[in-house]
Amino acid sequence: MKLVPQAYHLDAAGDPLPFRDEDWIIIVATNDYAEVSTPSGHIYRVGKNHIYSFTTDRKREKDGLRHGFLQLKVLLHIQGAAVTAPPNHLPGQAVPPPVNAALRASAAFVPTVESVFRRQVQILERVRANFATTAAEMLEKKYEIRPTDTWESLRPVQSKLYPDFARFRNLAAGDAAKSAEFYAALGEVSDLIEHWAGTEPLTDYNAPNMQMHKVQNCLRRSELVIQKFSPERPLMRPCLPAAHCCLVRNGR
């Protein structure tokens, strides 16, 4: 059967995607409700008081199945795996979902946070290489080929959205706090590299050790933001070394 109005498929920001010409199948029917599903696997239990009318569609009944139009008093919204059904004051008519400014704002931040996250994973791998080489050399193991990284090559990606991005004001309070904590952690990594670029060599054992701590903290903060704003996105989790938390100089 076709739903009237058609279900709205929404993107991560809550904006409507193009309508799909999809058939819903009644898989369970009782006196109180009907469970309907689509080939995509979405299932929703439509209550008896959700239904405005049902009309047959005889022209399509050529495959041995009954076909029809189910007119609803609600609008089905499909976002990811979730299906919701807010009331519709105009039964049978398509009414666009309301704009969710907070959801739009959080969705806008996800790509740039992911970019920073990926770059931080790369930086962490390079810092680990410098850390391991320097630690081994402290034990008098010599390497003919050492890492060629510089402080400049280990700078993180800087976001252009925070704090002047207009949509930041639309974030929910908790989301804004998580974003601020992430950007503060990113700033610590940048400030550390800015300070050490002209004063400390990468061969100093404590320098990459401290940087790993800062990068780890930034990764944790960015992961919290991504999981909160876009929980369905997979993350590339770095494998962190177990013994990089020693020999940190006082005051660093």
PDB file of C-alpha atoms in Angstrom:
ATOM      1  CA  MET A   1       0.000   0.000   0.000  1.00  0.00           C
ATOM      2  CA  LYS A   2       0.970   3.610  -0.449  1.00  0.00           C
ATOM      3  CA  LEU A   3       0.935   5.882   2.572  1.00  0.00           C
ATOM      4  CA  VAL A   4      -0.938   9.155   2.249  1.00  0.00           C
ATOM      5  CA  PRO A   5       0.944  11.349   2.927  1.00  0.00           C
ATOM      6  CA  GLN A   6       4.176   9.642   1.995  1.00  0.00           C
ATOM      7  CA  ALA A   7       6.748   9.101   4.726  1.00  0.00           C
ATOM      8  CA  TYR A   8       9.445  11.732   5.064  1.00  0.00           C
ATOM      9  CA  HIS A   9      13.014  10.435   4.977  1.00  0.00           C
ATOM     10  CA  LEU A  10      15.271  12.884   6.814  1.00  0.00           C
ATOM     11  CA  ASP A  11      19.017  13.415   6.682  1.00  0.00           C
ATOM     12  CA  ALA A  12      21.286  13.841   9.708  1.00  0.00           C
ATOM     13  CA  ALA A  13      20.317  17.519   9.979  1.00  0.00           C
ATOM     14  CA  GLY A  14      16.597  16.710  10.002  1.00  0.00           C
ATOM     15  CA  ASP A  15      16.022  18.065   6.488  1.00  0.00           C
ATOM     16  CA  PRO A  16      13.723  16.132   4.113  1.00  0.00           C
ATOM     17  CA  LEU A  17      15.320  13.924   1.482  1.00  0.00           C
ATOM     18  CA  PRO A  18      13.630  13.369  -1.919  1.00  0.00           C
ATOM     19  CA  PHE A  19      10.383  11.437  -1.617  1.00  0.00           C
ATOM     20  CA  ARG A  20      10.587   7.717  -2.305  1.00  0.00           C
ATOM     21  CA  ASP A  21       7.923   5.861  -4.234  1.00  0.00           C
ATOM     22  CA  GLU A  22       7.785   3.039  -1.722  1.00  0.00           C
ATOM     23  CA  ASP A  23       5.251   0.364  -0.858  1.00  0.00           C
ATOM     24  CA  TRP A  24       4.485  -0.430   2.748  1.00  0.00           C
ATOM     25  CA  ILE A  25       3.334  -3.933   3.656  1.00  0.00           C
ATOM     26  CA  ILE A  26       0.971  -4.770   6.504  1.00  0.00           C
ATOM     27  CA  ILE A  27       2.727  -7.557   8.395  1.00  0.00           C
ATOM     28  CA  VAL A  28       0.442  -7.631  11.463  1.00  0.00           C
ATOM     29  CA  ALA A  29      -3.157  -6.458  11.794  1.00  0.00           C
ATOM     30  CA  THR A  30      -5.324  -6.458  14.929  1.00  0.00           C
ATOM     31  CA  ASN A  31      -8.420  -4.590  16.065  1.00  0.00           C
ATOM     32  CA  ASP A  32      -6.201  -1.964  17.689  1.00  0.00           C
ATOM     33  CA  TYR A  33      -3.204  -1.496  15.381  1.00  0.00           C
ATOM     34  CA  ALA A  34      -1.393  -2.527  12.219  1.00  0.00           C
ATOM     35  CA  GLU A  35       2.338  -3.039  11.868  1.00  0.00           C
ATOM     36  CA  VAL A  36       3.659  -1.822   8.533  1.00  0.00           C
ATOM     37  CA  SER A  37       7.108  -2.252   7.016  1.00  0.00           C
ATOM     38  CA  THR A  38       9.138  -1.281   3.942  1.00  0.00           C
ATOM     39  CA  PRO A  39      11.746  -3.276   1.975  1.00  0.00           C
ATOM     40  CA  SER A  40      14.374  -1.124   3.741  1.00  0.00           C
ATOM     41  CA  GLY A  41      13.432  -2.850   6.996  1.00  0.00           C
ATOM     42  CA  HIS A  42      11.724   0.055   8.755  1.00  0.00           C
ATOM     43  CA  ILE A  43       8.733  -1.062  10.816  1.00  0.00           C
ATOM     44  CA  TYR A  44       6.113   1.058  12.515  1.00  0.00           C
ATOM     45  CA  ARG A  45       3.018   0.183  14.538  1.00  0.00           C
ATOM     46  CA  VAL A  46       0.150   2.349  13.294  1.00  0.00           C
ATOM     47  CA  GLY A  47      -2.570   2.732  15.915  1.00  0.00           C
ATOM     48  CA  LYS A  48      -6.229   2.500  15.003  1.00  0.00           C
ATOM     49  CA  ASN A  49      -6.647   6.206  15.784  1.00  0.00           C
ATOM     50  CA  HIS A  50      -3.740   7.003  13.409  1.00  0.00           C
ATOM     51  CA  ILE A  51      -5.757   5.884  10.390  1.00  0.00           C
ATOM     52  CA  TYR A  52      -8.015   8.334   8.589  1.00  0.00           C
ATOM     53  CA  SER A  53      -9.153   6.074   5.762  1.00  0.00           C
ATOM     54  CA  PHE A  54      -8.220   3.164   3.525  1.00  0.00           C
ATOM     55  CA  THR A  55      -8.875   3.047  -0.231  1.00  0.00           C
ATOM     56  CA  THR A  56      -8.254   0.087  -2.511  1.00  0.00           C
ATOM     57  CA  ASP A  57      -6.058   0.343  -5.600  1.00  0.00           C
ATOM     58  CA  ARG A  58      -7.555  -2.211  -7.976  1.00  0.00           C
ATOM     59  CA  LYS A  59      -5.326  -1.304 -10.916  1.00  0.00           C
ATOM     60  CA  ARG A  60      -2.269  -2.683  -9.101  1.00  0.00           C
ATOM     61  CA  GLU A  61      -3.823  -5.950  -7.983  1.00  0.00           C
ATOM     62  CA  LYS A  62      -2.205  -8.072 -10.685  1.00  0.00           C
ATOM     63  CA  ASP A  63       0.288  -9.981  -8.542  1.00  0.00           C
ATOM     64  CA  GLY A  64      -2.126 -11.777  -6.235  1.00  0.00           C
ATOM     65  CA  LEU A  65      -1.693  -9.173  -3.499  1.00  0.00           C
ATOM     66  CA  ARG A  66      -4.168  -6.574  -2.349  1.00  0.00           C
ATOM     67  CA  HIS A  67      -3.118  -2.968  -2.906  1.00  0.00           C
ATOM     68  CA  GLY A  68      -4.426   0.280  -1.564  1.00  0.00           C
ATOM     69  CA  PHE A  69      -3.867   3.732  -0.096  1.00  0.00           C
ATOM     70  CA  LEU A  70      -3.649   4.182   3.674  1.00  0.00           C
ATOM     71  CA  GLN A  71      -4.485   7.761   4.593  1.00  0.00           C
ATOM     72  CA  LEU A  72      -3.044   8.731   7.969  1.00  0.00           C
ATOM     73  CA  LYS A  73      -3.617  11.357  10.631  1.00  0.00           C
ATOM     74  CA  VAL A  74       0.122  11.279  11.388  1.00  0.00           C
ATOM     75  CA  LEU A  75       3.303  11.837   9.385  1.00  0.00           C
ATOM     76  CA  LEU A  76       5.943   9.137   9.424  1.00  0.00           C
ATOM     77  CA  HIS A  77       9.455  10.555   9.759  1.00  0.00           C
ATOM     78  CA  ILE A  78      12.332   8.181   9.034  1.00  0.00           C
ATOM     79  CA  GLN A  79      15.796   9.225  10.158  1.00  0.00           C
ATOM     80  CA  GLY A  80      18.458   6.546  10.121  1.00  0.00           C
ATOM     81  CA  ALA A  81      16.942   3.510  11.847  1.00  0.00           C
ATOM     82  CA  ALA A  82      14.365   5.543  13.790  1.00  0.00           C
ATOM     83  CA  VAL A  83      10.723   5.994  12.771  1.00  0.00           C
ATOM     84  CA  THR A  84       8.545   8.595  14.481  1.00  0.00           C
ATOM     85  CA  ALA A  85       4.965   9.695  13.837  1.00  0.00           C
ATOM     86  CA  PRO A  86       4.134  13.282  14.879  1.00  0.00           C
ATOM     87  CA  PRO A  87       0.457  14.270  14.521  1.00  0.00           C
ATOM     88  CA  ASN A  88      -0.662  15.878  11.284  1.00  0.00           C
ATOM     89  CA  HIS A  89      -3.322  18.596  11.555  1.00  0.00           C
ATOM     90  CA  LEU A  90      -4.042  18.139   7.833  1.00  0.00           C
ATOM     91  CA  PRO A  91      -4.830  14.404   7.400  1.00  0.00           C
ATOM     92  CA  GLY A  92      -3.562  13.059   4.113  1.00  0.00           C
ATOM     93  CA  GLN A  93      -1.548  16.160   3.221  1.00  0.00           C
ATOM     94  CA  ALA A  94       2.225  16.328   3.242  1.00  0.00           C
ATOM     95  CA  VAL A  95       3.421  18.870   5.785  1.00  0.00           C
ATOM     96  CA  PRO A  96       7.224  19.377   5.859  1.00  0.00           C
ATOM     97  CA  PRO A  97       8.807  18.631   9.232  1.00  0.00           C
ATOM     98  CA  PRO A  98       9.680  21.669  11.344  1.00  0.00           C
ATOM     99  CA  VAL A  99      13.210  22.992  11.096  1.00  0.00           C
ATOM    100  CA  ASN A 100      15.380  21.623  13.881  1.00  0.00           C
ATOM    101  CA  ALA A 101      17.999  24.360  14.220  1.00  0.00           C
ATOM    102  CA  ALA A 102      19.987  22.497  16.894  1.00  0.00           C
ATOM    103  CA  LEU A 103      20.142  19.328  14.781  1.00  0.00           C
ATOM    104  CA  ARG A 104      21.199  21.299  11.706  1.00  0.00           C
ATOM    105  CA  ALA A 105      23.935  22.993  13.694  1.00  0.00           C
ATOM    106  CA  SER A 106      25.318  19.739  15.098  1.00  0.00           C
ATOM    107  CA  ALA A 107      25.262  18.108  11.647  1.00  0.00           C
ATOM    108  CA  ALA A 108      27.215  21.052  10.225  1.00  0.00           C
ATOM    109  CA  PHE A 109      29.986  20.534  12.783  1.00  0.00           C
ATOM    110  CA  VAL A 110      30.477  16.797  12.176  1.00  0.00           C
ATOM    111  CA  PRO A 111      32.544  16.944   8.927  1.00  0.00           C
ATOM    112  CA  THR A 112      35.064  19.434  10.299  1.00  0.00           C
ATOM    113  CA  VAL A 113      35.379  17.549  13.600  1.00  0.00           C
ATOM    114  CA  GLU A 114      35.938  14.317  11.658  1.00  0.00           C
ATOM    115  CA  SER A 115      38.646  16.046   9.607  1.00  0.00           C
ATOM    116  CA  VAL A 116      40.412  17.123  12.791  1.00  0.00           C
ATOM    117  CA  PHE A 117      39.975  13.618  14.236  1.00  0.00           C
ATOM    118  CA  ARG A 118      41.561  11.914  11.216  1.00  0.00           C
ATOM    119  CA  ARG A 119      44.459  14.357  11.245  1.00  0.00           C
ATOM    120  CA  GLN A 120      45.005  13.792  14.963  1.00  0.00           C
ATOM    121  CA  VAL A 121      45.165  10.023  14.404  1.00  0.00           C
ATOM    122  CA  GLN A 122      47.868  10.609  11.778  1.00  0.00           C
ATOM    123  CA  ILE A 123      49.754  12.922  14.124  1.00  0.00           C
ATOM    124  CA  LEU A 124      49.542  10.397  16.948  1.00  0.00           C
ATOM    125  CA  GLU A 125      51.078   7.682  14.772  1.00  0.00           C
ATOM    126  CA  ARG A 126      53.990   9.967  13.834  1.00  0.00           C
ATOM    127  CA  VAL A 127      54.512  11.090  17.436  1.00  0.00           C
ATOM    128  CA  ARG A 128      54.548   7.460  18.528  1.00  0.00           C
ATOM    129  CA  ALA A 129      57.253   6.741  15.953  1.00  0.00           C
ATOM    130  CA  ASN A 130      59.392   9.601  17.306  1.00  0.00           C
ATOM    131  CA  PHE A 131      58.690   8.549  20.884  1.00  0.00           C
ATOM    132  CA  ALA A 132      59.656   4.926  20.260  1.00  0.00           C
ATOM    133  CA  THR A 133      62.852   5.884  18.414  1.00  0.00           C
ATOM    134  CA  THR A 134      63.969   8.336  21.083  1.00  0.00           C
ATOM    135  CA  ALA A 135      63.135   5.905  23.903  1.00  0.00           C
ATOM    136  CA  ALA A 136      65.187   3.151  22.224  1.00  0.00           C
ATOM    137  CA  GLU A 137      68.123   5.519  21.716  1.00  0.00           C
ATOM    138  CA  MET A 138      68.068   6.295  25.435  1.00  0.00           C
ATOM    139  CA  LEU A 139      68.805   2.595  25.862  1.00  0.00           C
ATOM    140  CA  GLU A 140      71.772   3.056  23.494  1.00  0.00           C
ATOM    141  CA  LYS A 141      70.097   1.457  20.483  1.00  0.00           C
ATOM    142  CA  LYS A 142      71.164   3.323  17.356  1.00  0.00           C
ATOM    143  CA  TYR A 143      69.109   3.835  14.209  1.00  0.00           C
ATOM    144  CA  GLU A 144      70.618   4.581  10.817  1.00  0.00           C
ATOM    145  CA  ILE A 145      67.285   5.985   9.650  1.00  0.00           C
ATOM    146  CA  ARG A 146      65.293   8.146  12.053  1.00  0.00           C
ATOM    147  CA  PRO A 147      61.849   9.728  11.574  1.00  0.00           C
ATOM    148  CA  THR A 148      62.078  12.942   9.580  1.00  0.00           C
ATOM    149  CA  ASP A 149      59.060  14.660  11.098  1.00  0.00           C
ATOM    150  CA  THR A 150      59.236  18.309  12.174  1.00  0.00           C
ATOM    151  CA  TRP A 151      57.059  20.235  14.582  1.00  0.00           C
ATOM    152  CA  GLU A 152      55.545  22.007  11.591  1.00  0.00           C
ATOM    153  CA  SER A 153      54.544  18.683  10.004  1.00  0.00           C
ATOM    154  CA  LEU A 154      52.732  17.709  13.223  1.00  0.00           C
ATOM    155  CA  ARG A 155      50.431  20.703  13.384  1.00  0.00           C
ATOM    156  CA  PRO A 156      46.732  19.783  13.657  1.00  0.00           C
ATOM    157  CA  VAL A 157      43.998  20.870  11.280  1.00  0.00           C
ATOM    158  CA  GLN A 158      42.314  24.046  12.497  1.00  0.00           C
ATOM    159  CA  SER A 159      38.546  24.358  12.246  1.00  0.00           C
ATOM    160  CA  LYS A 160      37.140  27.481  10.616  1.00  0.00           C
ATOM    161  CA  LEU A 161      33.722  27.043  12.222  1.00  0.00           C
ATOM    162  CA  TYR A 162      34.439  27.761  15.867  1.00  0.00           C
ATOM    163  CA  PRO A 163      33.680  30.065  17.591  1.00  0.00           C
ATOM    164  CA  ASP A 164      32.402  32.461  14.894  1.00  0.00           C
ATOM    165  CA  PHE A 165      30.153  30.004  13.040  1.00  0.00           C
ATOM    166  CA  ALA A 166      26.615  31.432  13.273  1.00  0.00           C
ATOM    167  CA  ARG A 167      25.033  28.027  13.828  1.00  0.00           C
ATOM    168  CA  PHE A 168      27.088  27.488  16.984  1.00  0.00           C
ATOM    169  CA  ARG A 169      24.478  29.609  18.763  1.00  0.00           C
ATOM    170  CA  ASN A 170      21.811  27.051  17.793  1.00  0.00           C
ATOM    171  CA  LEU A 171      23.492  24.117  19.502  1.00  0.00           C
ATOM    172  CA  ALA A 172      21.860  22.703  22.604  1.00  0.00           C
ATOM    173  CA  ALA A 173      23.673  23.724  25.789  1.00  0.00           C
ATOM    174  CA  GLY A 174      25.232  20.295  26.364  1.00  0.00           C
ATOM    175  CA  ASP A 175      26.333  20.010  22.735  1.00  0.00           C
ATOM    176  CA  ALA A 176      27.855  23.484  22.807  1.00  0.00           C
ATOM    177  CA  ALA A 177      29.804  22.536  25.939  1.00  0.00           C
ATOM    178  CA  LYS A 178      31.177  19.359  24.312  1.00  0.00           C
ATOM    179  CA  SER A 179      32.182  21.361  21.243  1.00  0.00           C
ATOM    180  CA  ALA A 180      33.926  23.990  23.356  1.00  0.00           C
ATOM    181  CA  GLU A 181      35.848  21.292  25.264  1.00  0.00           C
ATOM    182  CA  PHE A 182      36.949  19.700  21.985  1.00  0.00           C
ATOM    183  CA  TYR A 183      38.170  23.001  20.503  1.00  0.00           C
ATOM    184  CA  ALA A 184      39.941  23.837  23.754  1.00  0.00           C
ATOM    185  CA  ALA A 185      41.789  20.496  23.578  1.00  0.00           C
ATOM    186  CA  LEU A 186      42.683  21.197  19.946  1.00  0.00           C
ATOM    187  CA  GLY A 187      44.008  24.601  20.976  1.00  0.00           C
ATOM    188  CA  GLU A 188      46.244  22.977  23.594  1.00  0.00           C
ATOM    189  CA  VAL A 189      47.853  20.784  20.930  1.00  0.00           C
ATOM    190  CA  SER A 190      48.395  23.774  18.643  1.00  0.00           C
ATOM    191  CA  ASP A 191      49.775  25.958  21.438  1.00  0.00           C
ATOM    192  CA  LEU A 192      52.170  23.232  22.534  1.00  0.00           C
ATOM    193  CA  ILE A 193      53.594  22.849  19.041  1.00  0.00           C
ATOM    194  CA  GLU A 194      53.788  26.620  18.619  1.00  0.00           C
ATOM    195  CA  HIS A 195      55.805  26.857  21.844  1.00  0.00           C
ATOM    196  CA  TRP A 196      58.109  23.927  21.120  1.00  0.00           C
ATOM    197  CA  ALA A 197      58.701  24.693  17.424  1.00  0.00           C
ATOM    198  CA  GLY A 198      61.530  27.076  18.236  1.00  0.00           C
ATOM    199  CA  THR A 199      62.721  25.763  21.594  1.00  0.00           C
ATOM    200  CA  GLU A 200      62.593  21.947  21.783  1.00  0.00           C
ATOM    201  CA  PRO A 201      63.918  19.266  19.407  1.00  0.00           C
ATOM    202  CA  LEU A 202      61.694  16.311  18.539  1.00  0.00           C
ATOM    203  CA  THR A 203      64.504  14.112  19.823  1.00  0.00           C
ATOM    204  CA  ASP A 204      63.744  15.216  23.376  1.00  0.00           C
ATOM    205  CA  TYR A 205      62.091  12.133  24.934  1.00  0.00           C
ATOM    206  CA  ASN A 206      59.594  14.181  26.941  1.00  0.00           C
ATOM    207  CA  ALA A 207      58.369  16.289  24.014  1.00  0.00           C
ATOM    208  CA  PRO A 208      56.601  13.539  22.018  1.00  0.00           C
ATOM    209  CA  ASN A 209      55.535  11.952  25.296  1.00  0.00           C
ATOM    210  CA  MET A 210      53.661  15.095  26.358  1.00  0.00           C
ATOM    211  CA  GLN A 211      52.305  15.637  22.876  1.00  0.00           C
ATOM    212  CA  MET A 212      50.798  12.137  22.883  1.00  0.00           C
ATOM    213  CA  HIS A 213      48.892  13.051  26.047  1.00  0.00           C
ATOM    214  CA  LYS A 214      47.539  16.226  24.443  1.00  0.00           C
ATOM    215  CA  VAL A 215      46.601  14.484  21.190  1.00  0.00           C
ATOM    216  CA  GLN A 216      44.901  11.658  23.078  1.00  0.00           C
ATOM    217  CA  ASN A 217      42.813  14.155  25.006  1.00  0.00           C
ATOM    218  CA  CYS A 218      41.832  15.917  21.784  1.00  0.00           C
ATOM    219  CA  LEU A 219      40.880  12.576  20.206  1.00  0.00           C
ATOM    220  CA  ARG A 220      38.668  11.707  23.165  1.00  0.00           C
ATOM    221  CA  ARG A 221      36.952  15.097  23.000  1.00  0.00           C
ATOM    222  CA  SER A 222      36.406  14.878  19.232  1.00  0.00           C
ATOM    223  CA  GLU A 223      35.067  11.335  19.582  1.00  0.00           C
ATOM    224  CA  LEU A 224      32.510  12.516  22.141  1.00  0.00           C
ATOM    225  CA  VAL A 225      31.353  15.260  19.766  1.00  0.00           C
ATOM    226  CA  ILE A 226      31.049  12.911  16.780  1.00  0.00           C
ATOM    227  CA  GLN A 227      29.249  10.214  18.773  1.00  0.00           C
ATOM    228  CA  LYS A 228      26.805  12.761  20.176  1.00  0.00           C
ATOM    229  CA  PHE A 229      26.167  14.598  16.908  1.00  0.00           C
ATOM    230  CA  SER A 230      26.260  11.588  14.578  1.00  0.00           C
ATOM    231  CA  PRO A 231      26.128   8.291  16.522  1.00  0.00           C
ATOM    232  CA  GLU A 232      25.812   6.134  13.388  1.00  0.00           C
ATOM    233  CA  ARG A 233      29.170   7.205  11.918  1.00  0.00           C
ATOM    234  CA  PRO A 234      32.029   4.707  12.445  1.00  0.00           C
ATOM    235  CA  LEU A 235      35.260   6.044  13.909  1.00  0.00           C
ATOM    236  CA  MET A 236      38.840   4.989  13.165  1.00  0.00           C
ATOM    237  CA  ARG A 237      40.140   4.311  16.652  1.00  0.00           C
ATOM    238  CA  PRO A 238      43.920   4.523  17.054  1.00  0.00           C
ATOM    239  CA  CYS A 239      45.768   1.846  18.986  1.00  0.00           C
ATOM    240  CA  LEU A 240      47.401   3.740  21.841  1.00  0.00           C
ATOM    241  CA  PRO A 241      50.711   2.650  23.402  1.00  0.00           C
ATOM    242  CA  ALA A 242      50.581   1.403  26.976  1.00  0.00           C
ATOM    243  CA  ALA A 243      53.837   2.910  28.228  1.00  0.00           C
ATOM    244  CA  HIS A 244      53.987   6.493  27.091  1.00  0.00           C
ATOM    245  CA  CYS A 245      52.930   8.142  30.351  1.00  0.00           C
ATOM    246  CA  CYS A 246      56.302   8.291  32.082  1.00  0.00           C
ATOM    247  CA  LEU A 247      59.180  10.734  32.236  1.00  0.00           C
ATOM    248  CA  VAL A 248      57.156  13.940  31.853  1.00  0.00           C
ATOM    249  CA  ARG A 249      59.052  16.957  33.026  1.00  0.00           C
ATOM    250  CA  ASN A 250      57.614  19.048  35.815  1.00  0.00           C
ATOM    251  CA  GLY A 251      55.870  22.144  34.550  1.00  0.00           C
ATOM    252  CA  ARG A 252      55.228  20.783  31.028  1.00  0.00           C
TER     253      ARG A 252
END
